[in-house]
mmCIF file with all atom_site columns, C-alpha atoms in Angstrom:
data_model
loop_
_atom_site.group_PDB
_atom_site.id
_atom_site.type_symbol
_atom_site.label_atom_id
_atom_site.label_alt_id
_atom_site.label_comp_id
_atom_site.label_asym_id
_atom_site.label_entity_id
_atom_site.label_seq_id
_atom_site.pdbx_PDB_ins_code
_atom_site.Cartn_x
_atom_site.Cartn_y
_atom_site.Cartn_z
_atom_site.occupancy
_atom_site.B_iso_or_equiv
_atom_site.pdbx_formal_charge
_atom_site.auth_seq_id
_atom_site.auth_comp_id
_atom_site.auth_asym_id
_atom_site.auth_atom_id
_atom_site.pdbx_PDB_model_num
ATOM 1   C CA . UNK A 1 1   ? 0.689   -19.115 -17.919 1.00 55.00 ? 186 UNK A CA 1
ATOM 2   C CA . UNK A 1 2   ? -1.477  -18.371 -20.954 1.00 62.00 ? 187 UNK A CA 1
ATOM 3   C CA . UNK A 1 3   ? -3.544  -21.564 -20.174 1.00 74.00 ? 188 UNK A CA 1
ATOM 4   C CA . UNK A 1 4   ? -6.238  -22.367 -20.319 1.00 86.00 ? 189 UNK A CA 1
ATOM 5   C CA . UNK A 1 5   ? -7.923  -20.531 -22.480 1.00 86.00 ? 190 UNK A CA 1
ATOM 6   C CA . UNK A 1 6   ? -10.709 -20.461 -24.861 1.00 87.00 ? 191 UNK A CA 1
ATOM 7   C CA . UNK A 1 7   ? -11.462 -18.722 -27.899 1.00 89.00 ? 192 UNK A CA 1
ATOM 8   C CA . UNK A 1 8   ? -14.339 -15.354 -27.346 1.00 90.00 ? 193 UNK A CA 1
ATOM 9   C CA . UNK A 1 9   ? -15.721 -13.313 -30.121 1.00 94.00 ? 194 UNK A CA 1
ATOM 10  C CA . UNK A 1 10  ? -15.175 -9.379  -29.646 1.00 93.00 ? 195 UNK A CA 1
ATOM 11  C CA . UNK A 1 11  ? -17.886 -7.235  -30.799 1.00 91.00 ? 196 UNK A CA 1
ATOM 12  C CA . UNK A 1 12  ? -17.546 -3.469  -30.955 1.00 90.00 ? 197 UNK A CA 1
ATOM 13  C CA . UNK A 1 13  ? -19.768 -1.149  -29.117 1.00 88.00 ? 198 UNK A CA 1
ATOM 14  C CA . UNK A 1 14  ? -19.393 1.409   -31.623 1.00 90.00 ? 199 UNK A CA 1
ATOM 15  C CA . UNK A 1 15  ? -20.397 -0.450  -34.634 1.00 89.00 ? 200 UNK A CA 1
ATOM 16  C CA . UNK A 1 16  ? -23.509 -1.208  -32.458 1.00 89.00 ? 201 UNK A CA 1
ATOM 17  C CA . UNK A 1 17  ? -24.097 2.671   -32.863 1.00 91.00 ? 202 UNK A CA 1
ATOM 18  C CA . UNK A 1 18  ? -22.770 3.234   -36.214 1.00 92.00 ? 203 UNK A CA 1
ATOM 19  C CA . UNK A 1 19  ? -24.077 -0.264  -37.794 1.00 89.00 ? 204 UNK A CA 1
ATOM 20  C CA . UNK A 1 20  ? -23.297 1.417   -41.741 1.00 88.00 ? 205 UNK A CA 1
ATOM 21  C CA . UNK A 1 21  ? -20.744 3.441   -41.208 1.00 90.00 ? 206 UNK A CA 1
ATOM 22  C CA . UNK A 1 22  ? -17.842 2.901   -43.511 1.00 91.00 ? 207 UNK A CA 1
ATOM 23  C CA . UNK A 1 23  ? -15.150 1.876   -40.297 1.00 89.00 ? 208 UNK A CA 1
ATOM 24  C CA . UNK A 1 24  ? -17.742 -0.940  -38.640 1.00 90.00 ? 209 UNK A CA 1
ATOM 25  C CA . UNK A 1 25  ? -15.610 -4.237  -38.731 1.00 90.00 ? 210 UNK A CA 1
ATOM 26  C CA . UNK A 1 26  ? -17.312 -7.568  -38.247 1.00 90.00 ? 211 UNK A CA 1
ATOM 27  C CA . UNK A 1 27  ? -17.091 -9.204  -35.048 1.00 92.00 ? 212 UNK A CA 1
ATOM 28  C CA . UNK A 1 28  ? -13.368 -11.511 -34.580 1.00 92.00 ? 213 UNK A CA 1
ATOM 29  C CA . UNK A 1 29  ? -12.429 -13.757 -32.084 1.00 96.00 ? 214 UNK A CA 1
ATOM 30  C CA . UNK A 1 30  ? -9.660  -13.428 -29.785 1.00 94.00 ? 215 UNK A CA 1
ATOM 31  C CA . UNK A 1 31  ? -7.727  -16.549 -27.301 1.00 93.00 ? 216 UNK A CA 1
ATOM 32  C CA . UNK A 1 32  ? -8.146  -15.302 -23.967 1.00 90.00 ? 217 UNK A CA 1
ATOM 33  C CA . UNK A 1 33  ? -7.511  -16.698 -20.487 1.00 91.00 ? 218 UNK A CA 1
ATOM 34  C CA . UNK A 1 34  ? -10.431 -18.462 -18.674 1.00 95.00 ? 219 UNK A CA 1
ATOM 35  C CA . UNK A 1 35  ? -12.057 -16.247 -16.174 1.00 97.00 ? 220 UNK A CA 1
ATOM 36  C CA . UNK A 1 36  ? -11.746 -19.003 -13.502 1.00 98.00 ? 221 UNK A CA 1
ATOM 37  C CA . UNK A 1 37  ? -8.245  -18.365 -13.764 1.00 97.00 ? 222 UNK A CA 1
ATOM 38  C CA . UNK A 1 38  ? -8.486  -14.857 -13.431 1.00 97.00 ? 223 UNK A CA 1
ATOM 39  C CA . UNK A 1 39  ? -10.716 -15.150 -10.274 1.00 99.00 ? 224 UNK A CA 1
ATOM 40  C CA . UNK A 1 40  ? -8.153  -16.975 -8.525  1.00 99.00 ? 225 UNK A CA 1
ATOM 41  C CA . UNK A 1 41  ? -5.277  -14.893 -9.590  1.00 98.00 ? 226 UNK A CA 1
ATOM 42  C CA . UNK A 1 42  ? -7.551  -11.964 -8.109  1.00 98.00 ? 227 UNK A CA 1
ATOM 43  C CA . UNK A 1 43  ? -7.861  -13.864 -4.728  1.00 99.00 ? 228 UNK A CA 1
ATOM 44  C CA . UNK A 1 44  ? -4.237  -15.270 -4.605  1.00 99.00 ? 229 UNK A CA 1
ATOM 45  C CA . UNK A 1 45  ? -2.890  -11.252 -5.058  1.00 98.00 ? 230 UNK A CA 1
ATOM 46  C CA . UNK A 1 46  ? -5.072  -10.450 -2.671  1.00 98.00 ? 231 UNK A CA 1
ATOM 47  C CA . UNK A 1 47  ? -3.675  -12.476 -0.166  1.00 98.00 ? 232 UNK A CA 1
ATOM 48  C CA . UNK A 1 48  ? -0.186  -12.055 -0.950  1.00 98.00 ? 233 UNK A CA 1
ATOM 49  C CA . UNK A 1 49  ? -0.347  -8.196  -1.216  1.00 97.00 ? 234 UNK A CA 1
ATOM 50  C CA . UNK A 1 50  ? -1.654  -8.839  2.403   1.00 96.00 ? 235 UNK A CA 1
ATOM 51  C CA . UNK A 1 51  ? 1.517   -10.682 3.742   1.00 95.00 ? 236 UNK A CA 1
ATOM 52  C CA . UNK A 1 52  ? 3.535   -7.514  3.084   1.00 94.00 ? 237 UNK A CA 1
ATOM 53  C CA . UNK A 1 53  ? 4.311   -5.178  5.295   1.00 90.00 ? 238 UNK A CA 1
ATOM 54  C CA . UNK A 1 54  ? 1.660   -2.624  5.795   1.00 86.00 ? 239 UNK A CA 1
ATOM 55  C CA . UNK A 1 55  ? 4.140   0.467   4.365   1.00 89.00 ? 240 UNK A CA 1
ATOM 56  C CA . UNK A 1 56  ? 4.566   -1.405  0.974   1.00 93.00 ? 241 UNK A CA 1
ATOM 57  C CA . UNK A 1 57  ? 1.077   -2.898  0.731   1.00 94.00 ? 242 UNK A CA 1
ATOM 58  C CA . UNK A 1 58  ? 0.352   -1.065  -2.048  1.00 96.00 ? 243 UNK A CA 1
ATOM 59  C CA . UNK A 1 59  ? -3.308  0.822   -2.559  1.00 94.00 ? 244 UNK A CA 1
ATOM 60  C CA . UNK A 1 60  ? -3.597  2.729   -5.654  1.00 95.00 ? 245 UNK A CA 1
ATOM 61  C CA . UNK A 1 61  ? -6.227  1.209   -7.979  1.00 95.00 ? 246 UNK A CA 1
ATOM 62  C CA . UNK A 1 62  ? -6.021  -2.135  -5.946  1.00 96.00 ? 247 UNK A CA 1
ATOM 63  C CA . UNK A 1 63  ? -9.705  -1.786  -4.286  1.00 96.00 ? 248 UNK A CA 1
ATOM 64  C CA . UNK A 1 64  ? -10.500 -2.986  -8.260  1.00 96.00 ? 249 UNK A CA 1
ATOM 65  C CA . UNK A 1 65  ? -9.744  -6.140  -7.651  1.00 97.00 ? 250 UNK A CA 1
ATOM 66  C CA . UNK A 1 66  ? -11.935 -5.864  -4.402  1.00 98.00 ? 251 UNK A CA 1
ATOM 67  C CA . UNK A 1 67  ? -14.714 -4.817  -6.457  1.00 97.00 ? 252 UNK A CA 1
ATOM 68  C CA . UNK A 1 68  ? -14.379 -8.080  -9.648  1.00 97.00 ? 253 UNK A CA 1
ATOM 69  C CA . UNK A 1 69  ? -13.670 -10.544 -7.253  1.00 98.00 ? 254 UNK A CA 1
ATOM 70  C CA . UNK A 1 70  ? -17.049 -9.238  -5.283  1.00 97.00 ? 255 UNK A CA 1
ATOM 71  C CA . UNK A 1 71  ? -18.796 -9.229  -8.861  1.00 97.00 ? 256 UNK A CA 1
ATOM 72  C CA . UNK A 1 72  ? -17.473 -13.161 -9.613  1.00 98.00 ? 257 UNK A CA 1
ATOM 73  C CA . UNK A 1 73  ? -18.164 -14.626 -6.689  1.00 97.00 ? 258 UNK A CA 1
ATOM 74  C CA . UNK A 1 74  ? -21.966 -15.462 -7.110  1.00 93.00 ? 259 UNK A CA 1
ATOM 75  C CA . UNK A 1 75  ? -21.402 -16.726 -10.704 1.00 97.00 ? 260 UNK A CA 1
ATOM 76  C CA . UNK A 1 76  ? -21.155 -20.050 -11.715 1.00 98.00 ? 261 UNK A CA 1
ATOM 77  C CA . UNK A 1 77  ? -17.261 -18.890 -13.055 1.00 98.00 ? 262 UNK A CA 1
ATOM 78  C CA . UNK A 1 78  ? -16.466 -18.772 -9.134  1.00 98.00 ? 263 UNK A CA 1
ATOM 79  C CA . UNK A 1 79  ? -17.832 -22.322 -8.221  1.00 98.00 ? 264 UNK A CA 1
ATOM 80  C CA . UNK A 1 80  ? -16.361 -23.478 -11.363 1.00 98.00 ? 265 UNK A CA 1
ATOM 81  C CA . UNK A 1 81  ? -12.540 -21.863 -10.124 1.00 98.00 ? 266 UNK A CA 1
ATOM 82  C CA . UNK A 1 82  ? -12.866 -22.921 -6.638  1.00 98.00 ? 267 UNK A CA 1
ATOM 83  C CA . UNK A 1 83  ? -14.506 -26.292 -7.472  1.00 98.00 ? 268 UNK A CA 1
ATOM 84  C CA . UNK A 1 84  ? -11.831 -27.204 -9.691  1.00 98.00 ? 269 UNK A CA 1
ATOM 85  C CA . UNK A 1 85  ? -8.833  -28.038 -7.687  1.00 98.00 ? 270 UNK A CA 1
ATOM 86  C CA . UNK A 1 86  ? -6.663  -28.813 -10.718 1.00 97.00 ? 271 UNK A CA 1
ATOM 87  C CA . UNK A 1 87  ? -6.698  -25.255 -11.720 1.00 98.00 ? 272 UNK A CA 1
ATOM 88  C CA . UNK A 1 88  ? -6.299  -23.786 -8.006  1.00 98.00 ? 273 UNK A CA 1
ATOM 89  C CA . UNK A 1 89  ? -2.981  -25.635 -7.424  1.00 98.00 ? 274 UNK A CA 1
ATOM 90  C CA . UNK A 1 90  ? -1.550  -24.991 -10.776 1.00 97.00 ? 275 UNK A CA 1
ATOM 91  C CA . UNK A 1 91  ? -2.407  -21.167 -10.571 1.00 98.00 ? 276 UNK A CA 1
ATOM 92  C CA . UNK A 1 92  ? -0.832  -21.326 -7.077  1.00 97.00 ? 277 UNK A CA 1
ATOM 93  C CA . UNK A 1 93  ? 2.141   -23.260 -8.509  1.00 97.00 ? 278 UNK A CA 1
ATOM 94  C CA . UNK A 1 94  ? 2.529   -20.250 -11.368 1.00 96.00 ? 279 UNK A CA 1
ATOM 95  C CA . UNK A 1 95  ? 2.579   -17.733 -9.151  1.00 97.00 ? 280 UNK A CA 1
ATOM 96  C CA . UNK A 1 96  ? 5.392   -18.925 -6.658  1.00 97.00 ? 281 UNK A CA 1
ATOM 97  C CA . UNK A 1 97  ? 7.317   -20.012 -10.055 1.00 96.00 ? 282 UNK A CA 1
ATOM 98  C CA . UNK A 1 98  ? 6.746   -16.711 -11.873 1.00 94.00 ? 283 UNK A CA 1
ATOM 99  C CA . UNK A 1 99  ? 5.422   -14.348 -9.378  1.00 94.00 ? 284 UNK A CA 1
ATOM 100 C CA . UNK A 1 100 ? 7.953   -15.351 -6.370  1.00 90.00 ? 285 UNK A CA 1
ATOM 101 C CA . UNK A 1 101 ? 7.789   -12.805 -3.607  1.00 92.00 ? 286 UNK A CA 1
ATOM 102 C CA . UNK A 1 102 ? 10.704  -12.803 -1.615  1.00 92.00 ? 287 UNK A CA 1
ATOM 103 C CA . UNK A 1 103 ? 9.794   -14.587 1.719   1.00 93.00 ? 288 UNK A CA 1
ATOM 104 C CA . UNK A 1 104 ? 6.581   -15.170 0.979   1.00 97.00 ? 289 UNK A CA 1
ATOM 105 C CA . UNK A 1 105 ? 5.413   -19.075 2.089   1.00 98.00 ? 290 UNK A CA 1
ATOM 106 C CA . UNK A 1 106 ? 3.396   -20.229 -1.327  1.00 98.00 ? 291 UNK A CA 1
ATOM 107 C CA . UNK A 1 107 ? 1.328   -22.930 0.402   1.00 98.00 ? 292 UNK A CA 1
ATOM 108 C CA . UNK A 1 108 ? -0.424  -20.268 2.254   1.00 98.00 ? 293 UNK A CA 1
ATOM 109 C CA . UNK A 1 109 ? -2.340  -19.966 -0.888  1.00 98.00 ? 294 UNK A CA 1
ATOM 110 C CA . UNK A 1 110 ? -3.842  -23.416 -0.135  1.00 98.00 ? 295 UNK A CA 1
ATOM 111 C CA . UNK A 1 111 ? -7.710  -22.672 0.464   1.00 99.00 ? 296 UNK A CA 1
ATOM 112 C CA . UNK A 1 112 ? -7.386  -23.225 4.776   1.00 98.00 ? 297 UNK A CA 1
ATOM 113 C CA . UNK A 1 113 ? -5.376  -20.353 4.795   1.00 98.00 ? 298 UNK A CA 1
ATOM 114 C CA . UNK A 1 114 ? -5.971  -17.866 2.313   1.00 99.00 ? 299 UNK A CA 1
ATOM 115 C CA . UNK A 1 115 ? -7.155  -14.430 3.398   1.00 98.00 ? 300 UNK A CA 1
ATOM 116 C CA . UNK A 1 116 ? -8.626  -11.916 0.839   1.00 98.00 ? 301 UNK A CA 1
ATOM 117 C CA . UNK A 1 117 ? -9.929  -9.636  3.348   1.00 98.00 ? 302 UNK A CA 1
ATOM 118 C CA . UNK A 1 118 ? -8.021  -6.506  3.673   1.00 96.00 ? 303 UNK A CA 1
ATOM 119 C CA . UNK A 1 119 ? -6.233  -6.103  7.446   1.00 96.00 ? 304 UNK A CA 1
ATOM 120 C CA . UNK A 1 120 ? -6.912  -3.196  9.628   1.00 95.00 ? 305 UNK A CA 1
ATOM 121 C CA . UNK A 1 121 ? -4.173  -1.432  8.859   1.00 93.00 ? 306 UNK A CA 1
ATOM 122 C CA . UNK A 1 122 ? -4.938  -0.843  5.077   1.00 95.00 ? 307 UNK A CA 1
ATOM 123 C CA . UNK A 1 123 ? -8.651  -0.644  5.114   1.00 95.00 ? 308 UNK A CA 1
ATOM 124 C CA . UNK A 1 124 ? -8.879  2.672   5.395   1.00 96.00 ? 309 UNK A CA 1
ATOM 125 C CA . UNK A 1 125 ? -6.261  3.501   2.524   1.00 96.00 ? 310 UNK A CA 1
ATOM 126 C CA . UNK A 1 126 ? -8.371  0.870   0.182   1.00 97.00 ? 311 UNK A CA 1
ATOM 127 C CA . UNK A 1 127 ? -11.530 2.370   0.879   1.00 97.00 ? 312 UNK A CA 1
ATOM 128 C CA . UNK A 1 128 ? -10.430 5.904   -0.008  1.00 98.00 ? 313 UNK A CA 1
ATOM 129 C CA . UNK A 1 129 ? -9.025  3.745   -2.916  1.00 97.00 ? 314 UNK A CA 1
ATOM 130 C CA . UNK A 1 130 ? -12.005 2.348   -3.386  1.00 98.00 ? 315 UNK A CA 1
ATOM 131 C CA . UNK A 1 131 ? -13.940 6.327   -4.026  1.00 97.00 ? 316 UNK A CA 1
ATOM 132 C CA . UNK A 1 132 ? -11.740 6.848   -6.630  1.00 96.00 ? 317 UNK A CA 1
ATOM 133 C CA . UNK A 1 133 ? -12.227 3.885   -8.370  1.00 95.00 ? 318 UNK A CA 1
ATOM 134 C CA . UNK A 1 134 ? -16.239 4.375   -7.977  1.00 96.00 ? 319 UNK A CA 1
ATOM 135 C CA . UNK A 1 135 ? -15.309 7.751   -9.584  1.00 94.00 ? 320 UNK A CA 1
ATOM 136 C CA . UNK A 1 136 ? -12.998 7.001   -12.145 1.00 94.00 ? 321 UNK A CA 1
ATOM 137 C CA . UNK A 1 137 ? -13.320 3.419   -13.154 1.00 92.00 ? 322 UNK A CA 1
ATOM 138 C CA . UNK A 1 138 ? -17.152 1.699   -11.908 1.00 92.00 ? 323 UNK A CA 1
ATOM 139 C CA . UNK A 1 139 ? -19.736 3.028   -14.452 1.00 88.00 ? 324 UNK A CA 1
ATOM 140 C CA . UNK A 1 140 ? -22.651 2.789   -12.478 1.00 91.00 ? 325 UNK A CA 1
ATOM 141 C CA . UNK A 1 141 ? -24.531 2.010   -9.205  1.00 93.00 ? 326 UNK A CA 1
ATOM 142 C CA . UNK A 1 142 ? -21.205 -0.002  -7.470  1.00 96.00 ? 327 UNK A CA 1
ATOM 143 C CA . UNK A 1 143 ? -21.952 -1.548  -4.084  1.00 97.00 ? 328 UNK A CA 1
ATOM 144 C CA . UNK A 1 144 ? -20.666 0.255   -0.993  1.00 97.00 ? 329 UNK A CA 1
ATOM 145 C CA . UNK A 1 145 ? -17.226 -0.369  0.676   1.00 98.00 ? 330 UNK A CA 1
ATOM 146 C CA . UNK A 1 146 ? -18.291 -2.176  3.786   1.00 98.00 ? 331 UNK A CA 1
ATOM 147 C CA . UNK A 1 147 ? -20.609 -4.456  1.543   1.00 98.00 ? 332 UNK A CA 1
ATOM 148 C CA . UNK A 1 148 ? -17.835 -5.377  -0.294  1.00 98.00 ? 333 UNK A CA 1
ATOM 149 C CA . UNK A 1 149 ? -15.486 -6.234  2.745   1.00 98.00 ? 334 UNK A CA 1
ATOM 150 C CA . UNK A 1 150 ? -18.729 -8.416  3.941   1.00 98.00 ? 335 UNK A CA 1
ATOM 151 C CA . UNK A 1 151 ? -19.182 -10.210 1.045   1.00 98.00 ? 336 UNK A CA 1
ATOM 152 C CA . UNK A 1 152 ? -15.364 -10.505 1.055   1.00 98.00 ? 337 UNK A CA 1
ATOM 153 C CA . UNK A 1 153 ? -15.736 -12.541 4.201   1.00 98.00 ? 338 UNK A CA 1
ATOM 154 C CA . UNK A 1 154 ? -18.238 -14.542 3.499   1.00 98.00 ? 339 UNK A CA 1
ATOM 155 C CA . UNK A 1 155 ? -16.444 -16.053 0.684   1.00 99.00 ? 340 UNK A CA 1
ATOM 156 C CA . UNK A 1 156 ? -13.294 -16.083 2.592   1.00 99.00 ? 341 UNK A CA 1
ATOM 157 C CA . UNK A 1 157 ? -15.159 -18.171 4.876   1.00 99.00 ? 342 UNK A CA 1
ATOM 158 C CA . UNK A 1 158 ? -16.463 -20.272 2.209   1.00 98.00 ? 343 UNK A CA 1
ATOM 159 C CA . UNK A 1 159 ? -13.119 -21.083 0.453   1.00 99.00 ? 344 UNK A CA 1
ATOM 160 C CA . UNK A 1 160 ? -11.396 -21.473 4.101   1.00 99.00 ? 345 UNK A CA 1
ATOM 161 C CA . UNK A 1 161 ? -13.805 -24.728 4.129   1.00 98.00 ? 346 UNK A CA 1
ATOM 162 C CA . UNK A 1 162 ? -12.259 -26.370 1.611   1.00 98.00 ? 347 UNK A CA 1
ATOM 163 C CA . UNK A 1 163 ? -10.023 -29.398 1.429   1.00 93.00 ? 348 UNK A CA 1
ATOM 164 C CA . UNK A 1 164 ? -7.709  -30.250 -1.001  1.00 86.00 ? 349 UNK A CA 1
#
């Protein structure tokens, strides 16, 4: 599913640095996914990693997705995602076409009963995860584990409200 999409002009940090150096290239545009769709692909992994069993859940570099979905969700892309139910049922539909886990009931994705807060038995592997991506990936001040996993909730609430 490469839609939709819209068209975003790239602009390199280096030539910000360099501005007359000889290899600065003017800014181009690229077709990229919408980042509502991206959101909800974020939650709806989530929530299917979650239905596996907790020796194949897997953890390496998946407290990420923790961390963007936690750095969405008080933008306008999030109400945009979750207000548009158009785009949450045919993101849904795409995965159990072209994702489809093995056993895995699709139309728990439906908003009543998605769940994108870790369970017990994995948070503890996802917030060790979670250190190394602070280390290695998060430039910055990153928020801390447990205010992710509250935040995490609140919007789990908050999307467990709606209908459609």
């Amino acid at each position: 599913m490469s839609e939709p999409f819209q068209d975003v002009k790239l602009h390199s940090y280096i030539d910000d640095v360099y501005r007359n150096a000889p290899f600065t290239e003017p800014d181009f545009e690229v077709r990229a996914v919408v980042p509502e769709r991206t959101f909800l692909e974020k939650l709806f992994l989530l929530h299917e990693e979650y239905h596996k069993t907790a020796e194949t859940v897997r953890v390496t570099r998946m407290s990420r997705h923790l961390y963007d979905i936690c750095q969405i969700m008080d933008t306008p892309i999030a109400e945009r995602a979750l207000g548009n139910k158009e785009l949450y049922l045919s993101v849904m539909e795409h995965r159990r076409i072209f994702i489809g886990l093995r056993g895995f009931d699709y139309s728990t994705l439906l908003p009543q009963t998605l769940n994108i807060v870790p369970p017990a038995d994995i948070l503890e592997k996802w917030r060790q995860d979670y250190r190394e991506m602070q280390n290695s990936m998060i430039y910055g001040d990153s928020p801390s584990y447990e205010h992710l996993i509250e935040k995490l909730r609140m919007l789990n609430d908050k999307i467990n409200k709606l209908r459609y």
